[in-house]
XYZ file of C-alpha atoms in Angstrom:
132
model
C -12.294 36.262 -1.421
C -13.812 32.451 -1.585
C -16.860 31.993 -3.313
C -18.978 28.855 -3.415
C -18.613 26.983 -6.865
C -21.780 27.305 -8.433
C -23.139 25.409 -11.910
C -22.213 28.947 -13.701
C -18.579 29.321 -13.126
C -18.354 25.908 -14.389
C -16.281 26.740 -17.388
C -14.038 28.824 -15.120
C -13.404 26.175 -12.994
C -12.956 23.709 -15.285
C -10.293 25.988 -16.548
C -8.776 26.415 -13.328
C -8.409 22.843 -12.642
C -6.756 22.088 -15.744
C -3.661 23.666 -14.983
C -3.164 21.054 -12.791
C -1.258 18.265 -14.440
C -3.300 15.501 -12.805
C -6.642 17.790 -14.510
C -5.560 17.663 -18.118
C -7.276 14.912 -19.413
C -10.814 16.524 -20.599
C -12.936 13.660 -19.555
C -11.209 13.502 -16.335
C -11.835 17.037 -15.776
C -15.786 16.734 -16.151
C -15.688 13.745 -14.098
C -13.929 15.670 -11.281
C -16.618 18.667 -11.638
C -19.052 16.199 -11.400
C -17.859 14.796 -7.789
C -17.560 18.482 -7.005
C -21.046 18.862 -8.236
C -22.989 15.670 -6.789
C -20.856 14.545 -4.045
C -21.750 16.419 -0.429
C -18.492 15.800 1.154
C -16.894 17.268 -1.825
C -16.559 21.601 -1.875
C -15.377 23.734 -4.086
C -14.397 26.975 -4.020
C -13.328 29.895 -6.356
C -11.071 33.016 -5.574
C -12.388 36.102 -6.666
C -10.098 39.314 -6.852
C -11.507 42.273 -7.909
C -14.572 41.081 -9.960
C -11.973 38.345 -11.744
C -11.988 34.549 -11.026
C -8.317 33.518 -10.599
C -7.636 30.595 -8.729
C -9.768 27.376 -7.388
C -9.591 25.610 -4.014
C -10.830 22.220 -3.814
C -11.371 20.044 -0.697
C -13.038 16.752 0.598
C -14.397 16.581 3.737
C -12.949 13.359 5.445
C -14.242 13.200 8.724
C -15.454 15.463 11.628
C -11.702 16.368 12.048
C -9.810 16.278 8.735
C -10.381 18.005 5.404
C -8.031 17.031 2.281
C -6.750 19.440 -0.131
C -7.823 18.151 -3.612
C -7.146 20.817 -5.794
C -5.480 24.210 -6.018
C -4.605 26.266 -8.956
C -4.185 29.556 -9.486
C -3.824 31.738 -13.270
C -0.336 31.704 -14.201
C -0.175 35.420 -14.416
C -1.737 35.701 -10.821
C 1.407 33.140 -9.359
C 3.575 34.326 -6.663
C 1.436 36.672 -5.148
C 0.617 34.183 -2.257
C -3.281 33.725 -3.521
C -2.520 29.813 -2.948
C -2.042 31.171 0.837
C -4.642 33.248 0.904
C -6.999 30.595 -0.573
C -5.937 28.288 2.218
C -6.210 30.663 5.009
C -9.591 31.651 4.088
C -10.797 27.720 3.510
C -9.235 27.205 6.773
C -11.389 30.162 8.813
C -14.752 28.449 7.164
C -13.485 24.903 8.631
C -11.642 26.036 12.240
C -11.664 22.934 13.426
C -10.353 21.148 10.898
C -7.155 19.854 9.836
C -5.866 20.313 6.376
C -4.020 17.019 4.577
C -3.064 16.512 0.943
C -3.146 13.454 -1.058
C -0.893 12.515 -3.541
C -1.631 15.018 -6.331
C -1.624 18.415 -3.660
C 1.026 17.200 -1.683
C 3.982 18.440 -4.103
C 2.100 21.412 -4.981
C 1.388 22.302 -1.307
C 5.116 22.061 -0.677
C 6.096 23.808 -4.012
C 3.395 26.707 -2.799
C 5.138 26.974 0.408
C 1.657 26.354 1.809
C 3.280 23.806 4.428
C 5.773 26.168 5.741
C 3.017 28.777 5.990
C 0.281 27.392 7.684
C 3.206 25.508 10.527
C 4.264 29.440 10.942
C 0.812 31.256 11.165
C -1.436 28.921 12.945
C -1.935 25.471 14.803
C -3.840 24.211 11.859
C -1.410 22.292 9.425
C -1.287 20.581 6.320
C 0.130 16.992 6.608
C 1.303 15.268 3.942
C -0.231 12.236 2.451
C 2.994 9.672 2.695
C 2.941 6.197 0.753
């Protein structure tokens, strides 16, 4: 289930987020918690499986239209249990009329995820990738 990042699962997010390479840096890591925490058009969200944190879902709010997937990690021993899909389905029911698009750091994971393939198969809601 999503949960709404709060100031107290700080530490658990920041943990989260540094499994992704782009989050490894320590001081880059507080500075994205900090957009997460100041920014309005920035949410984050936590996935909560039976009373365990285990994966975070981060997004920016674009427009009226378009959300972008900024972050997504789940615990390595949690992997390949299609949480990363269930994260995104569940983001995707809070925003229905949104569309989903990555940016250069979630578009590889997306596709590694199979979270494009998914979301094409199961609804009209896609991701898009962010192309240079």
């Amino acid at each position: 289930m999503l949960i709404r990042y709060k100031n107290a699962y700080k530490k658990v997010a920041m943990g989260l987020l540094s499994y992704m390479p782009s989050e490894r840096n320590l001081r880059h890591l507080q500075g994205t918690i900090c957009f997460y925490e100041t920014d309005p058009s920035r949410k984050l969200y936590l996935w909560k499986e039976d009373q365990r944190i285990i994966g975070v879902i981060g997004v920016l709010l674009v427009d009226e239209y378009v959300l972008e997937l900024q972050h997504i990690s789940v615990l390595p021993s949690f992997r390949k249990q299609g949480i990363a899909k269930s994260m995104i389905k569940e983001l995707m029911d809070l925003y229905p009329n949104k569309l989903l698009t990555t940016n250069e750091h979630t578009a590889e994971c997306a596709s590694h995820y199979g979270l494009i393939r998914y979301l094409d198969k199961t609804s009209q809601r896609h991701i898009s990738t962010h192309i240079h």
